[in-house]
Coordinates of C-alpha atoms in Angstrom, one line a residue:
X8 CA 18.1 -35.9 8.6
X9 CA 19.2 -36.9 12.2
X10 CA 16.8 -36.0 15.0
X11 CA 18.0 -33.0 17.0
X12 CA 17.4 -33.0 20.7
X13 CA 16.0 -29.7 22.0
X14 CA 17.9 -28.4 25.1
X15 CA 16.3 -25.6 27.0
X16 CA 18.4 -23.5 29.4
X17 CA 16.8 -20.9 31.8
X18 CA 19.1 -18.3 33.1
X19 CA 19.1 -14.7 34.3
X20 CA 22.0 -13.3 32.3
X21 CA 23.0 -14.8 28.9
X22 CA 26.4 -13.8 27.5
X23 CA 27.0 -14.9 23.9
X24 CA 30.6 -14.9 22.7
X25 CA 34.0 -15.9 23.9
X26 CA 36.3 -13.1 22.9
X27 CA 37.8 -10.2 24.9
X28 CA 34.5 -8.3 25.6
X29 CA 32.7 -11.5 26.4
X30 CA 35.5 -12.5 28.8
X31 CA 35.3 -9.1 30.4
X32 CA 31.5 -9.5 30.8
X33 CA 32.0 -13.0 32.3
X34 CA 34.6 -11.7 34.8
X35 CA 32.4 -8.8 35.9
X36 CA 29.1 -10.8 36.0
X37 CA 30.6 -13.4 38.3
X38 CA 30.9 -10.9 41.1
X39 CA 27.6 -9.1 40.7
X40 CA 25.6 -12.3 39.9
X41 CA 26.8 -14.0 43.0
X42 CA 26.2 -11.0 45.1
X43 CA 22.6 -10.8 43.9
X44 CA 21.8 -14.6 43.6
X45 CA 21.5 -14.6 39.8
X46 CA 22.3 -17.3 37.3
X47 CA 24.7 -16.8 34.3
X48 CA 25.0 -18.8 31.1
X49 CA 27.9 -18.2 28.6
X50 CA 27.6 -19.6 25.1
X51 CA 30.6 -19.6 22.6
X52 CA 30.5 -21.2 19.2
X53 CA 34.2 -22.0 19.7
X54 CA 36.3 -22.6 22.8
X55 CA 36.9 -19.6 25.0
X56 CA 40.6 -20.2 25.5
X57 CA 41.3 -19.3 21.8
X58 CA 38.1 -17.6 20.8
X59 CA 37.8 -14.1 19.2
X60 CA 40.1 -11.8 17.5
X61 CA 42.9 -12.2 20.0
X62 CA 43.0 -16.0 19.5
X63 CA 46.5 -16.0 17.9
X64 CA 47.8 -13.5 20.5
X65 CA 49.0 -9.9 20.3
X66 CA 52.4 -8.1 20.6
X67 CA 50.9 -5.0 22.1
X68 CA 48.0 -3.6 24.1
X69 CA 46.8 -0.6 22.1
X70 CA 44.8 1.2 24.8
X71 CA 46.4 2.1 28.1
X72 CA 45.9 5.6 29.5
X73 CA 48.3 5.5 32.4
X74 CA 45.9 7.8 34.2
X75 CA 47.0 7.1 37.8
X76 CA 50.5 8.4 37.1
X77 CA 49.2 11.5 35.3
X78 CA 50.8 10.6 32.0
X79 CA 47.6 11.1 30.1
X80 CA 44.1 12.3 30.9
X81 CA 40.8 10.8 29.9
X82 CA 40.1 13.9 27.9
X83 CA 43.3 13.4 26.0
X84 CA 42.1 10.0 24.8
X85 CA 38.7 11.3 23.8
X86 CA 40.4 14.0 21.7
X87 CA 42.7 11.3 20.1
X88 CA 39.8 9.1 19.1
X89 CA 37.8 12.2 17.8
X90 CA 40.9 13.2 15.7
X91 CA 41.6 9.7 14.3
X92 CA 37.9 9.1 13.4
X93 CA 37.6 12.6 11.9
X94 CA 34.9 13.7 14.3
X95 CA 32.8 10.5 14.2
X96 CA 32.7 9.3 17.8
X97 CA 30.4 8.9 20.8
X98 CA 32.6 10.7 23.3
X99 CA 30.6 9.6 26.3
X100 CA 31.3 5.9 25.4
X101 CA 35.0 6.6 24.6
X102 CA 35.4 8.4 27.9
X103 CA 33.6 5.7 29.9
X104 CA 35.9 3.0 28.4
X105 CA 39.0 5.1 29.0
X106 CA 38.3 5.6 32.7
X107 CA 38.0 1.8 33.2
X108 CA 40.6 0.4 30.8
X109 CA 43.7 0.8 33.0
X110 CA 42.1 -1.4 35.7
X111 CA 41.6 -4.2 33.1
X112 CA 45.3 -3.9 32.0
X113 CA 46.4 -4.1 35.6
X114 CA 44.3 -7.2 36.0
X115 CA 45.9 -8.8 32.9
X116 CA 49.3 -8.3 34.5
X117 CA 48.1 -9.8 37.8
X118 CA 46.8 -12.8 35.9
X119 CA 50.2 -13.5 34.4
X120 CA 50.4 -11.5 31.1
X121 CA 54.0 -10.5 30.5
X122 CA 54.1 -6.7 29.9
X123 CA 57.5 -5.1 28.9
X124 CA 59.0 -2.9 31.5
X125 CA 62.0 -0.5 31.5
X126 CA 64.8 -0.3 34.1
X127 CA 62.6 2.0 36.2
X128 CA 59.8 -0.6 36.2
X129 CA 57.5 1.4 33.9
X130 CA 55.6 -0.1 31.0
X131 CA 57.4 0.1 27.7
X132 CA 55.3 2.2 25.3
X133 CA 55.2 1.4 21.6
X134 CA 53.3 4.7 21.0
X135 CA 51.5 7.2 23.3
X136 CA 48.7 4.8 24.1
X137 CA 50.2 1.4 23.3
X138 CA 52.3 -0.8 25.6
X139 CA 54.4 -3.8 24.5
X140 CA 53.6 -7.3 25.7
X141 CA 54.7 -10.9 25.2
X142 CA 51.2 -11.8 24.1
X143 CA 51.2 -15.2 22.4
X144 CA 49.1 -16.6 25.3
X145 CA 47.2 -13.3 25.9
X146 CA 43.7 -14.8 25.2
X147 CA 44.3 -18.0 27.1
X148 CA 45.3 -15.9 30.2
X149 CA 42.1 -13.7 29.9
X150 CA 39.8 -16.7 29.3
X151 CA 41.3 -18.6 32.3
X152 CA 40.7 -15.6 34.5
X153 CA 37.1 -15.4 33.4
X154 CA 36.5 -19.1 34.0
X155 CA 38.2 -18.9 37.4
X156 CA 36.0 -15.9 38.4
X157 CA 32.9 -18.0 37.7
X158 CA 34.1 -21.2 39.2
X159 CA 35.4 -19.5 42.4
X160 CA 32.0 -17.7 42.7
X161 CA 30.4 -21.2 42.9
X162 CA 28.8 -21.3 39.5
X163 CA 28.4 -24.7 37.9
X164 CA 27.3 -25.8 34.4
X165 CA 27.5 -22.2 33.2
X166 CA 29.7 -22.6 30.0
X167 CA 28.4 -23.9 26.7
X168 CA 31.1 -24.2 24.2
X169 CA 30.8 -25.3 20.5
X170 CA 27.2 -23.9 20.5
X171 CA 26.4 -21.4 17.7
X172 CA 23.7 -18.9 18.7
X173 CA 21.9 -17.7 15.6
X174 CA 18.7 -15.9 16.3
X175 CA 17.4 -13.7 19.2
X176 CA 14.2 -14.8 20.9
X177 CA 12.0 -11.7 20.7
X178 CA 8.9 -10.2 22.2
X179 CA 8.4 -7.7 19.4
X180 CA 5.2 -6.3 20.9
X181 CA 7.2 -5.1 23.9
X182 CA 10.5 -4.4 22.1
X183 CA 12.3 -6.9 24.3
X184 CA 14.9 -9.6 23.9
X185 CA 14.2 -12.9 25.7
X186 CA 17.3 -14.8 24.9
X187 CA 18.6 -16.7 21.9
X188 CA 18.5 -20.0 20.0
X189 CA 21.1 -22.0 18.1
X190 CA 22.7 -25.3 17.6
X191 CA 25.7 -27.4 18.7
X192 CA 28.4 -27.6 16.1
X193 CA 29.5 -31.0 17.5
X194 CA 26.3 -32.8 18.5
X195 CA 22.7 -33.1 17.2
X196 CA 21.3 -30.6 19.6
X197 CA 19.2 -27.5 19.2
X198 CA 19.6 -25.0 22.1
X199 CA 17.1 -22.6 23.5
X200 CA 18.4 -20.0 26.0
X201 CA 15.8 -18.0 27.9
X202 CA 17.2 -15.0 29.7
X203 CA 16.2 -11.8 31.5
X204 CA 19.0 -10.0 29.9
X205 CA 21.4 -10.9 27.0
X206 CA 24.8 -9.6 26.1
X207 CA 25.7 -10.1 22.4
X208 CA 29.5 -10.1 22.1
X209 CA 30.2 -12.3 19.0
X210 CA 32.7 -10.1 17.2
X211 CA 32.7 -8.2 13.9
X212 CA 32.2 -9.1 10.3
X213 CA 34.8 -10.5 7.9
X214 CA 34.4 -11.6 4.3
X215 CA 31.7 -9.2 3.5
X216 CA 34.2 -7.8 1.0
X217 CA 36.4 -10.1 -1.1
X218 CA 39.8 -10.6 0.7
X219 CA 43.1 -10.2 -1.1
X220 CA 43.8 -13.9 -0.2
X221 CA 41.8 -16.0 -2.7
X222 CA 42.1 -19.5 -4.0
X223 CA 44.4 -21.6 -1.8
X224 CA 44.9 -18.6 0.4
X225 CA 41.1 -18.1 1.1
X226 CA 40.5 -17.7 4.8
X227 CA 43.6 -15.7 5.5
X228 CA 42.5 -12.2 6.5
X229 CA 43.7 -9.6 8.9
X230 CA 40.6 -10.0 11.1
X231 CA 39.7 -13.7 12.0
X232 CA 37.5 -15.3 9.3
X233 CA 35.2 -16.8 11.9
X234 CA 34.0 -13.3 12.8
X235 CA 31.0 -13.9 10.6
X236 CA 28.9 -10.9 11.5
X237 CA 27.0 -12.7 14.3
X238 CA 26.7 -9.7 16.6
X239 CA 25.4 -7.4 13.8
X240 CA 23.0 -10.0 12.6
X241 CA 21.7 -10.7 16.2
X242 CA 21.2 -7.0 17.0
X243 CA 19.7 -6.2 13.6
X244 CA 17.2 -9.1 13.8
X245 CA 16.2 -7.9 17.3
X246 CA 15.4 -4.5 15.8
X247 CA 18.2 -2.6 17.5
X248 CA 19.3 0.7 16.0
X249 CA 22.6 0.5 14.3
X250 CA 25.2 3.2 13.7
X251 CA 28.3 4.0 11.6
X252 CA 27.9 1.1 9.2
X253 CA 29.8 3.2 6.6
X254 CA 32.8 3.6 9.0
X255 CA 34.5 0.4 8.0
X256 CA 38.1 -0.3 8.8
X257 CA 40.7 -0.9 6.0
X258 CA 44.0 -1.7 7.6
X259 CA 47.3 -1.5 5.9
X260 CA 49.3 -4.6 6.7
X261 CA 52.2 -6.6 5.5
X262 CA 51.1 -8.1 2.2
X263 CA 49.8 -11.7 2.0
X264 CA 50.5 -12.5 5.6
X265 CA 48.6 -9.5 7.1
X266 CA 51.3 -9.0 9.7
X267 CA 51.0 -5.9 11.9
X268 CA 52.6 -2.6 11.1
X269 CA 52.1 -0.8 14.4
X270 CA 55.4 -1.9 16.0
X271 CA 57.4 -1.0 12.9
X272 CA 55.9 2.5 12.6
X273 CA 55.8 3.3 16.4
X274 CA 58.5 1.2 18.1
X275 CA 61.0 0.7 15.3
X276 CA 60.3 4.2 13.8
X277 CA 60.2 2.8 10.3
X278 CA 59.3 4.7 7.1
X279 CA 57.1 3.4 4.3
X280 CA 58.2 4.3 0.7
X281 CA 56.9 3.6 -2.8
X282 CA 58.7 1.8 -5.6
X283 CA 60.7 4.9 -6.4
X284 CA 61.9 5.3 -2.8
X285 CA 59.6 8.3 -2.1
X286 CA 58.0 8.7 1.2
X287 CA 54.3 9.2 0.4
X288 CA 53.7 10.9 3.7
X289 CA 56.0 13.7 2.6
X290 CA 55.4 13.8 -1.2
X291 CA 51.6 13.9 -0.8
X292 CA 51.4 16.2 2.2
X293 CA 49.6 18.8 0.0
X294 CA 46.5 16.5 0.0
X295 CA 46.0 16.9 3.7
X296 CA 44.6 20.5 3.8
X297 CA 41.6 19.2 1.8
X298 CA 40.6 17.2 5.0
X299 CA 41.1 20.1 7.5
X300 CA 40.9 20.3 10.4
X301 CA 41.7 16.6 10.8
X302 CA 44.2 16.5 7.9
X303 CA 46.2 19.2 9.6
X304 CA 45.9 17.8 13.2
X305 CA 48.0 15.3 15.1
X306 CA 48.1 12.4 15.0
X307 CA 47.1 12.1 11.4
X308 CA 44.0 9.9 11.1
X309 CA 44.8 6.4 10.0
X310 CA 42.4 6.5 7.1
X311 CA 44.2 9.6 5.7
X312 CA 47.6 7.9 6.1
X313 CA 46.3 4.9 4.2
X314 CA 44.7 7.1 1.6
X315 CA 48.0 8.8 0.8
X316 CA 49.6 5.5 0.2
X317 CA 46.7 4.3 -1.9
X318 CA 47.1 7.4 -4.1
X319 CA 50.6 6.4 -4.8
X320 CA 49.5 2.9 -5.8
X321 CA 46.7 4.2 -8.0
X322 CA 49.2 6.6 -9.7
X323 CA 51.4 3.6 -10.6
X324 CA 54.1 4.2 -8.0
X325 CA 53.5 1.0 -6.0
X326 CA 54.1 -1.3 -4.4
X327 CA 54.6 0.3 -1.0
X328 CA 57.4 -1.1 1.2
X329 CA 58.1 -1.1 4.9
X330 CA 61.7 -0.1 5.2
X331 CA 62.6 -2.7 7.9
X332 CA 66.3 -2.8 7.0
X333 CA 66.6 0.9 7.3
X334 CA 64.7 1.1 10.6
X335 CA 66.8 -1.7 12.2
X336 CA 70.0 0.0 11.0
X337 CA 69.0 3.3 12.4
X338 CA 68.2 1.9 15.8
X339 CA 71.6 0.0 15.9
X340 CA 73.6 3.0 14.5
X341 CA 74.6 4.4 17.9
X342 CA 76.4 1.2 18.7
X343 CA 78.4 1.1 15.4
X344 CA 81.7 2.1 17.1
X345 CA 81.5 -0.9 19.4
X346 CA 81.4 -4.1 17.2
X347 CA 80.4 -6.3 20.1
X348 CA 77.6 -4.0 21.3
X349 CA 76.5 -3.5 17.7
X350 CA 76.2 -7.2 17.1
X351 CA 74.3 -7.7 20.3
X352 CA 71.9 -4.9 19.4
X353 CA 71.3 -6.2 15.9
X354 CA 70.4 -9.7 17.3
X355 CA 68.1 -8.0 19.8
X356 CA 66.3 -6.0 17.1
X357 CA 66.1 -9.1 14.8
X358 CA 64.5 -11.1 17.7
X359 CA 62.0 -8.3 18.4
X360 CA 61.1 -8.1 14.7
X361 CA 60.3 -11.8 14.5
X362 CA 58.6 -11.9 17.9
X363 CA 56.2 -9.1 16.8
X364 CA 54.8 -11.6 14.2
X365 CA 55.2 -14.8 16.3
X366 CA 53.1 -13.2 19.1
X367 CA 50.1 -12.3 16.9
X368 CA 50.4 -13.2 13.2
X369 CA 52.3 -16.5 12.9
X370 CA 51.4 -16.8 9.2
X371 CA 53.5 -13.7 8.5
X372 CA 56.5 -15.3 10.1
X373 CA 56.0 -18.4 8.0
X374 CA 55.8 -16.2 4.9
X375 CA 59.1 -14.5 5.8
X376 CA 60.7 -17.8 6.5
X377 CA 59.3 -19.4 3.3
X378 CA 60.6 -16.5 1.2
X379 CA 63.9 -16.3 3.1
X380 CA 63.3 -12.7 4.1
X381 CA 65.6 -11.2 6.7
X382 CA 64.0 -7.9 7.9
X383 CA 67.4 -6.4 8.7
X384 CA 68.5 -6.9 5.1
X385 CA 65.4 -6.5 3.0
X386 CA 62.2 -4.4 2.8
X387 CA 58.8 -6.0 2.8
X388 CA 55.7 -5.0 0.9
X389 CA 52.7 -3.6 2.7
X390 CA 49.2 -3.1 1.2
X391 CA 45.7 -2.1 2.1
X392 CA 43.5 -5.0 3.1
X393 CA 39.8 -5.4 2.4
X394 CA 37.2 -3.5 4.6
X395 CA 36.0 -5.0 7.9
X396 CA 32.9 -4.2 9.9
X397 CA 34.2 -3.8 13.5
X398 CA 33.6 -1.4 16.3
X399 CA 36.8 -2.0 18.3
X400 CA 39.7 -0.8 16.1
X401 CA 39.6 2.1 13.7
X402 CA 36.2 1.1 12.4
X403 CA 33.0 2.3 14.2
X404 CA 30.2 0.1 13.0
X405 CA 27.9 -1.5 15.6
X406 CA 24.8 -1.0 17.6
X407 CA 23.7 2.4 19.0
X408 CA 24.0 1.9 22.8
X409 CA 23.1 3.7 26.0
X410 CA 26.0 5.5 27.6
X411 CA 26.9 6.1 31.3
X412 CA 24.4 8.3 33.2
X413 CA 27.0 10.8 34.4
X414 CA 28.4 11.9 31.0
X415 CA 25.8 10.8 28.4
X416 CA 24.3 13.9 26.7
X417 CA 20.6 14.6 27.4
X418 CA 19.7 14.2 23.7
X419 CA 20.9 10.6 23.9
X420 CA 19.5 10.0 27.4
X421 CA 16.0 10.9 26.2
X422 CA 16.1 8.0 23.7
X423 CA 16.4 5.4 26.5
X424 CA 14.2 7.0 29.2
X425 CA 11.1 5.2 27.9
X426 CA 12.8 1.7 28.0
X427 CA 15.4 2.2 30.8
X428 CA 18.7 4.0 31.1
X429 CA 21.2 1.1 31.4
X430 CA 24.8 1.4 30.3
X431 CA 25.4 -0.4 27.0
X432 CA 21.8 -1.5 26.4
X433 CA 20.8 -1.3 22.8
X434 CA 17.5 0.3 21.7
X435 CA 16.0 -3.1 22.4
X436 CA 15.1 -3.8 26.1
X437 CA 17.3 -6.4 27.8
X438 CA 19.7 -6.6 24.9
X439 CA 23.2 -5.3 25.6
X440 CA 26.4 -5.4 23.5
X441 CA 30.1 -4.6 23.7
X442 CA 33.4 -4.8 21.8
X443 CA 32.9 -5.0 18.0
X444 CA 29.1 -5.0 18.7
X445 CA 29.0 -1.4 20.1
X446 CA 29.3 1.3 17.5
X447 CA 30.7 4.8 17.4
X448 CA 33.3 4.1 20.2
X449 CA 36.4 3.2 18.3
X450 CA 39.9 2.5 19.5
X451 CA 39.1 0.3 22.4
X452 CA 41.1 -2.6 20.9
X453 CA 41.7 -5.7 23.2
X454 CA 41.9 -4.0 26.6
X455 CA 39.1 -1.5 26.0
X456 CA 36.9 -4.3 24.7
X457 CA 37.5 -6.2 27.9
X458 CA 36.7 -3.1 29.9
X459 CA 33.6 -2.5 27.8
X460 CA 32.4 -6.1 28.4
X461 CA 32.7 -5.4 32.1
X462 CA 30.7 -2.2 31.7
X463 CA 27.9 -4.0 29.8
X464 CA 27.7 -6.8 32.3
X465 CA 27.2 -4.4 35.2
X466 CA 24.5 -2.6 33.2
X467 CA 22.8 -5.9 32.4
X468 CA 22.8 -7.0 36.0
X469 CA 21.3 -3.7 37.0
X470 CA 18.6 -4.2 34.4
X471 CA 17.8 -7.6 35.7
X472 CA 17.5 -6.4 39.3
X473 CA 15.0 -3.7 38.2
X474 CA 13.1 -6.1 35.8
X475 CA 13.4 -9.5 37.5
X476 CA 10.7 -11.2 35.5
X477 CA 11.2 -14.6 33.9
X478 CA 10.7 -14.5 30.2
X479 CA 7.6 -16.2 28.8
X480 CA 8.3 -17.8 25.4
X481 CA 5.6 -19.5 23.3
X482 CA 6.5 -23.1 22.4
X483 CA 5.1 -22.6 19.0
X484 CA 7.6 -19.7 18.4
X485 CA 10.5 -21.9 19.4
X486 CA 9.3 -24.7 17.2
X487 CA 9.1 -22.4 14.2
X488 CA 12.7 -21.1 14.9
X489 CA 13.9 -24.6 15.2
X490 CA 12.5 -25.5 11.8
X491 CA 14.0 -22.4 10.2
X492 CA 17.5 -23.0 11.6
X493 CA 17.5 -26.7 10.6
X494 CA 15.9 -26.1 7.2
X495 CA 19.2 -26.0 5.3
X496 CA 20.0 -29.5 6.5
X497 CA 16.6 -30.8 5.4
X498 CA 16.9 -29.0 2.0
X499 CA 20.3 -30.5 1.4
X500 CA 19.2 -34.0 2.3
X501 CA 16.2 -33.6 -0.1
X502 CA 18.0 -32.2 -3.1
X503 CA 21.7 -33.2 -2.8
X504 CA 21.4 -36.2 -5.1
X505 CA 20.1 -34.1 -8.0
X506 CA 23.6 -33.2 -8.9
X507 CA 27.0 -34.9 -8.8
X508 CA 28.7 -31.9 -7.3
X509 CA 27.3 -30.7 -3.9
X510 CA 28.5 -27.1 -4.7
X511 CA 26.2 -27.0 -7.8
X512 CA 22.5 -27.4 -7.3
X513 CA 19.4 -25.6 -8.6
X514 CA 17.7 -25.9 -5.3
X515 CA 20.2 -24.6 -2.8
X516 CA 23.4 -22.6 -2.4
X517 CA 26.1 -23.5 0.1
X518 CA 27.4 -20.9 2.5
X519 CA 30.8 -20.6 0.7
X520 CA 29.0 -19.9 -2.6
X521 CA 26.8 -17.3 -0.9
X522 CA 30.0 -15.6 0.4
X523 CA 31.5 -15.5 -3.1
X524 CA 28.3 -13.8 -4.3
X525 CA 28.6 -11.0 -1.7

């Protein structure tokens, strides 16, 4: 086995991850760290420009309150999340994100993200809370802004890419996180990051459940397959209290390509019907009173909408189709008496249909092209995907975190008073999280995750200023962690020659085989 160099990095704030919440944390930390003379280290197992769930881009921003213009209130959004999650939400966290998210969206536009606008200059809404964007380069723009913030603040040698942080460094006697350890995925280097506060923002967990795409299609999922559960693992290993692990997200998406359905339902006003042409949202309406009051409220919770469709499939009425051809025809219908205007509108709608996928799920565009599907002529099948552990969409799994002091209920506040009341700190001292890592605060999506990262960074900096003591880590502890992390390589080298196929061996199991056994 090659000799791994040990690289030790001492910092004040450690941010692990490179997705939307991590970028939000980096952007916010740049200001407060510079102001207070603190050091920041950011570690991403990939490259920040295309890291995280937004790597491929998005066609919409799903959380925008439009609070300043009085279109919606913060309380409106809290009620919406409560309704969609059927009562399972930390309303203090949802409220806190909602009051900050618009500022993140306005920053996105300032940084160069193209947001659709109408003739009056207002954002074009897909739904009540969603606004349309040309978002293929969304993540690149956000990452660039985070990097610029750090560089313009005068920080150097702060970004460590292609470094996979695996384990937290813990002082279990004092319930405190002291940083993290991991390895380079490109070089023979073992990294030790010692920090006064750590933000774990490494995304959610995919492939816990078997995906629909198997065999040659393995790796195609709705949520990115590199979201390997690192945040949950890190916080659980640190001893942090977790919440809502049973609230997993099962999205309904275009079959095989996992293309988004939001634009079709909300912007194009499409229906979904079963193989008999029945609209399950109508024919199975009688199921909804069983789930009152949420089943009778508006909007209908996403899981109930999905459940009605799944009932049709289980009753042998599948598959379910998105009626794209019907939706496009309906939108173009008012131009039917003007052939030139009708043709122009059809071309416009066709372009928007394809761009929806090209902005965020290119594989779905390839599937349509490969099967010669024209959405204005033919319906496409949609299906429920496998469950995902995420805290940012319609799932709620993640760590139980401290809320904002001004709106957090006293019963929650009491839990943190012994260790410190710092926004988005877990039940472990000095360990913070955001995005998919923070539980019970669903429907933050990309913009809310960015805002939540900013919130966590501000809380972490406040913690450091109140507890500005360099972490003391025993070298023997680090040596043991190094041996544990590198052990699979040593084991493979020792036993690989006992079989002719590296995937079959009595002494070890490779990660892919372990995943299959889940």
